[in-house]
PDB file of C-alpha atoms in Angstrom:
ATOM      1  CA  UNK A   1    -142.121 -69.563 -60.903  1.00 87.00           C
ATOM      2  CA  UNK A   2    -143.117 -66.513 -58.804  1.00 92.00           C
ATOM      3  CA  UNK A   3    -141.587 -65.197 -55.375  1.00 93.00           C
ATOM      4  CA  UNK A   4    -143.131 -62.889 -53.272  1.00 94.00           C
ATOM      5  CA  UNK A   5    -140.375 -61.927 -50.590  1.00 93.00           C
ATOM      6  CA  UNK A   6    -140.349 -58.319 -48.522  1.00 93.00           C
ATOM      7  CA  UNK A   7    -137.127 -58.574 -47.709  1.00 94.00           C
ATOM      8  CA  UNK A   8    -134.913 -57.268 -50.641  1.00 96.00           C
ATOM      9  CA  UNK A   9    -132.121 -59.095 -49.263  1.00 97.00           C
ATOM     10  CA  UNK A  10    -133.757 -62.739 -49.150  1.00 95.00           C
ATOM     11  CA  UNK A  11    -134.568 -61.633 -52.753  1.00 95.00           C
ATOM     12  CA  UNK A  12    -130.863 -62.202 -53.728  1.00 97.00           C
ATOM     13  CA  UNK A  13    -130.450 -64.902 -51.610  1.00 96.00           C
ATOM     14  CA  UNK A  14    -133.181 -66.560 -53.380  1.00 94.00           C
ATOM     15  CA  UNK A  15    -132.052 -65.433 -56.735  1.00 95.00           C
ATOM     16  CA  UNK A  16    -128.926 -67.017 -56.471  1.00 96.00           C
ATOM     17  CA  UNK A  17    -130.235 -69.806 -55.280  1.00 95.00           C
ATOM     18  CA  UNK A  18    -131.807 -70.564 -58.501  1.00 94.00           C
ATOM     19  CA  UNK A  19    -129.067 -69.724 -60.495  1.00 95.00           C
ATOM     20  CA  UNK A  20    -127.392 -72.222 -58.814  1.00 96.00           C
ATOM     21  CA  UNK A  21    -129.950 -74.765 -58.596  1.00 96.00           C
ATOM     22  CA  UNK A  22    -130.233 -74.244 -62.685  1.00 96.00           C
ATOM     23  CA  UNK A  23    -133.470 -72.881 -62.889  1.00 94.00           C
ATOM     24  CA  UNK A  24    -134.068 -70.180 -65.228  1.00 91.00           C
ATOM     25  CA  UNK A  25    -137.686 -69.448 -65.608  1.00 92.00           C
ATOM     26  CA  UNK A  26    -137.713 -67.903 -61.498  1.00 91.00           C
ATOM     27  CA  UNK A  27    -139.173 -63.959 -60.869  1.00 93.00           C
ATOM     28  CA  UNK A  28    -138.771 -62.160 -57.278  1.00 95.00           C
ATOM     29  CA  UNK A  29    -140.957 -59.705 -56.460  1.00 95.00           C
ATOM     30  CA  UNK A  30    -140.863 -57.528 -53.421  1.00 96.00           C
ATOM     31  CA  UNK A  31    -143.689 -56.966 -51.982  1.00 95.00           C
ATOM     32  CA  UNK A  32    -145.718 -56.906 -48.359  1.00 95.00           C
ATOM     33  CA  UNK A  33    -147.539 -60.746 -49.109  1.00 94.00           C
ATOM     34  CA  UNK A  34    -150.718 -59.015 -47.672  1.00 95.00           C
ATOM     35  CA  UNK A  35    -150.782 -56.689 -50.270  1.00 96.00           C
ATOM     36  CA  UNK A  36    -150.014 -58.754 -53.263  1.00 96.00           C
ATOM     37  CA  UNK A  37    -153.233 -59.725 -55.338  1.00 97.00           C
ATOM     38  CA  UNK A  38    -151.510 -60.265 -58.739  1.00 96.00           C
ATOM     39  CA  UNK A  39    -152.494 -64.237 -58.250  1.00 96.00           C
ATOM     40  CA  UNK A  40    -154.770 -65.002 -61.305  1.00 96.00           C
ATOM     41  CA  UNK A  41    -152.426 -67.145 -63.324  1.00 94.00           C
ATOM     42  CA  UNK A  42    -150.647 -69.043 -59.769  1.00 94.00           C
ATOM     43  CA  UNK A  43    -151.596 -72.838 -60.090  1.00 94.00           C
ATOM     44  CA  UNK A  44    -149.337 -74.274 -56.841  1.00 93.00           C
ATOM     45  CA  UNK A  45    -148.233 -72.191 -53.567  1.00 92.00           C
ATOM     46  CA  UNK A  46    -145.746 -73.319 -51.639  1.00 91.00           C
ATOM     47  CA  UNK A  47    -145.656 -72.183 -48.092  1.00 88.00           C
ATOM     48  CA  UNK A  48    -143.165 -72.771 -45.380  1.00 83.00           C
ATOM     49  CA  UNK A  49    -144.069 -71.148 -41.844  1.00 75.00           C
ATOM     50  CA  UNK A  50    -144.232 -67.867 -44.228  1.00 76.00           C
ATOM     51  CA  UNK A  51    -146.569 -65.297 -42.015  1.00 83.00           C
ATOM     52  CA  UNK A  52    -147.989 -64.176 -39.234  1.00 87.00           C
ATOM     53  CA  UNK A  53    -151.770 -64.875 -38.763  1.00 88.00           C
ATOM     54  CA  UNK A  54    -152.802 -61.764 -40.038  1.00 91.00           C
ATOM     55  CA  UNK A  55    -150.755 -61.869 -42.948  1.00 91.00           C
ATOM     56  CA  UNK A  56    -152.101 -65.200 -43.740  1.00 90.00           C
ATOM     57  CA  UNK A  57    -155.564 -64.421 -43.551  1.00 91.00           C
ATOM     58  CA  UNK A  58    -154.622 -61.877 -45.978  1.00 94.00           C
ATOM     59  CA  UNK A  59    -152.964 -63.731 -48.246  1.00 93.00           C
ATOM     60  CA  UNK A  60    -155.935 -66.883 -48.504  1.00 92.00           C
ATOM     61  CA  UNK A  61    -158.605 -64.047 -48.715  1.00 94.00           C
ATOM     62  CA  UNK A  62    -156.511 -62.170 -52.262  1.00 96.00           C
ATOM     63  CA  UNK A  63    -155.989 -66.142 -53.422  1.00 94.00           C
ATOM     64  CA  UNK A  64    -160.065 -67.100 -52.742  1.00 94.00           C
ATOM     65  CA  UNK A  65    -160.804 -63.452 -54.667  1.00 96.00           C
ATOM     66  CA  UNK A  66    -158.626 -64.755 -57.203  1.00 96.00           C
ATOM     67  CA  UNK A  67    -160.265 -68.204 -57.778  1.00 94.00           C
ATOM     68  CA  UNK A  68    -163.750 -66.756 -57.779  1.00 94.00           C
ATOM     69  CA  UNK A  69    -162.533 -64.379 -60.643  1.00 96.00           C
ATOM     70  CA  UNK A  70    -161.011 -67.260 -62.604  1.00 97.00           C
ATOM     71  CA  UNK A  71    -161.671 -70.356 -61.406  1.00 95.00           C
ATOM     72  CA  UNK A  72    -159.008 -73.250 -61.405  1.00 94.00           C
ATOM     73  CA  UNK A  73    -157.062 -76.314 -59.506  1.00 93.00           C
ATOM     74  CA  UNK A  74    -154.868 -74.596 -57.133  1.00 92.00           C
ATOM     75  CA  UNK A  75    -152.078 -76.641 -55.282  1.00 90.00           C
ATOM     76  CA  UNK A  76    -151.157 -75.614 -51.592  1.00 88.00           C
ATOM     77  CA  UNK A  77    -147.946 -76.944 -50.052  1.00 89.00           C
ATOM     78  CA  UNK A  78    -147.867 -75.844 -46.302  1.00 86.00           C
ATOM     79  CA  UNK A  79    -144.813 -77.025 -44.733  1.00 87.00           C
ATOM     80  CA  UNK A  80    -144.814 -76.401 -40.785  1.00 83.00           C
ATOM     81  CA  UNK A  81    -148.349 -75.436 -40.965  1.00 82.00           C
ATOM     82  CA  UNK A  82    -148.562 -73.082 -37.509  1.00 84.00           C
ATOM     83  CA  UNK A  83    -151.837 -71.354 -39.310  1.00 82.00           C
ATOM     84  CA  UNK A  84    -153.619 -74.268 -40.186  1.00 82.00           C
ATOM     85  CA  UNK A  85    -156.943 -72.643 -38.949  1.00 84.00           C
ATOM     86  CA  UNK A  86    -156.301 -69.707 -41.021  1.00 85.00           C
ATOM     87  CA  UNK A  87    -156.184 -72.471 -43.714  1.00 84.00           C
ATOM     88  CA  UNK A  88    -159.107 -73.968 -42.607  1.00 82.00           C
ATOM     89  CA  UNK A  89    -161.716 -71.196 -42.084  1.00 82.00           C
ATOM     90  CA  UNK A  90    -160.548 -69.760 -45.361  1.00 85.00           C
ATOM     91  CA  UNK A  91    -161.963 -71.831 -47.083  1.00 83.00           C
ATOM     92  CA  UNK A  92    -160.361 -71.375 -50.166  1.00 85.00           C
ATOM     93  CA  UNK A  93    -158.682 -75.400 -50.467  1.00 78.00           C
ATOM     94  CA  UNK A  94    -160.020 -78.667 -49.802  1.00 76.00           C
ATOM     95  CA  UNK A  95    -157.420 -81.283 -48.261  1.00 72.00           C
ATOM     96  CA  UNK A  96    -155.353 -83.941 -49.332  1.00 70.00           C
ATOM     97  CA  UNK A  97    -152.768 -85.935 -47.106  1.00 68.00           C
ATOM     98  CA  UNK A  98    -149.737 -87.100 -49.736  1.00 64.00           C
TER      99      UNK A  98
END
């Protein structure tokens, strides 16, 4: 499992989170979301009311780059999905009601 998280301090929170919650196999990294494009082995992204627009846009345009470079089945989870359209006019997933 992979974090992205600017905020150093929701880092640790996060951290011990999963130390708590047993899981061993978690990595943090800090970084501006908009500026990450290290995505070419993520398989499932799991969103909740993360960005603003702008950020988002970002963020679905590194992931599409990403796909097109290696293809593959990529799972979003968007929980409280206030940038739906981003979601939508990316382009990037097609969607599924669970």
């Amino acid at each position: 499992m992979l974090g992205v998280e600017i905020s150093p301090e929701l880092i640790a929170v996060a951290e011990a989170n999963m130390r708590r919650a047993g899981v061993r196999k978690a990595r943090f990294i800090a970084s501006d979301a908009a500026a990450f494009t290290d995505l070419d082995r993520v398989t499932h992204v799991y969103m909740y009311h993360p960005f603003r627009a702008e950020v988002m846009t970002a963020v679905l345009s590194h992931l599409g780059e990403s796909l097109r470079r290696r293809p593959r089945p990529v799972t979003l989870i968007y929980k409280n999905p206030v940038h739906h359209d981003a979601v939508v006019l990316s382009q990037v997933f097609r969607f599924q009601r669970a």
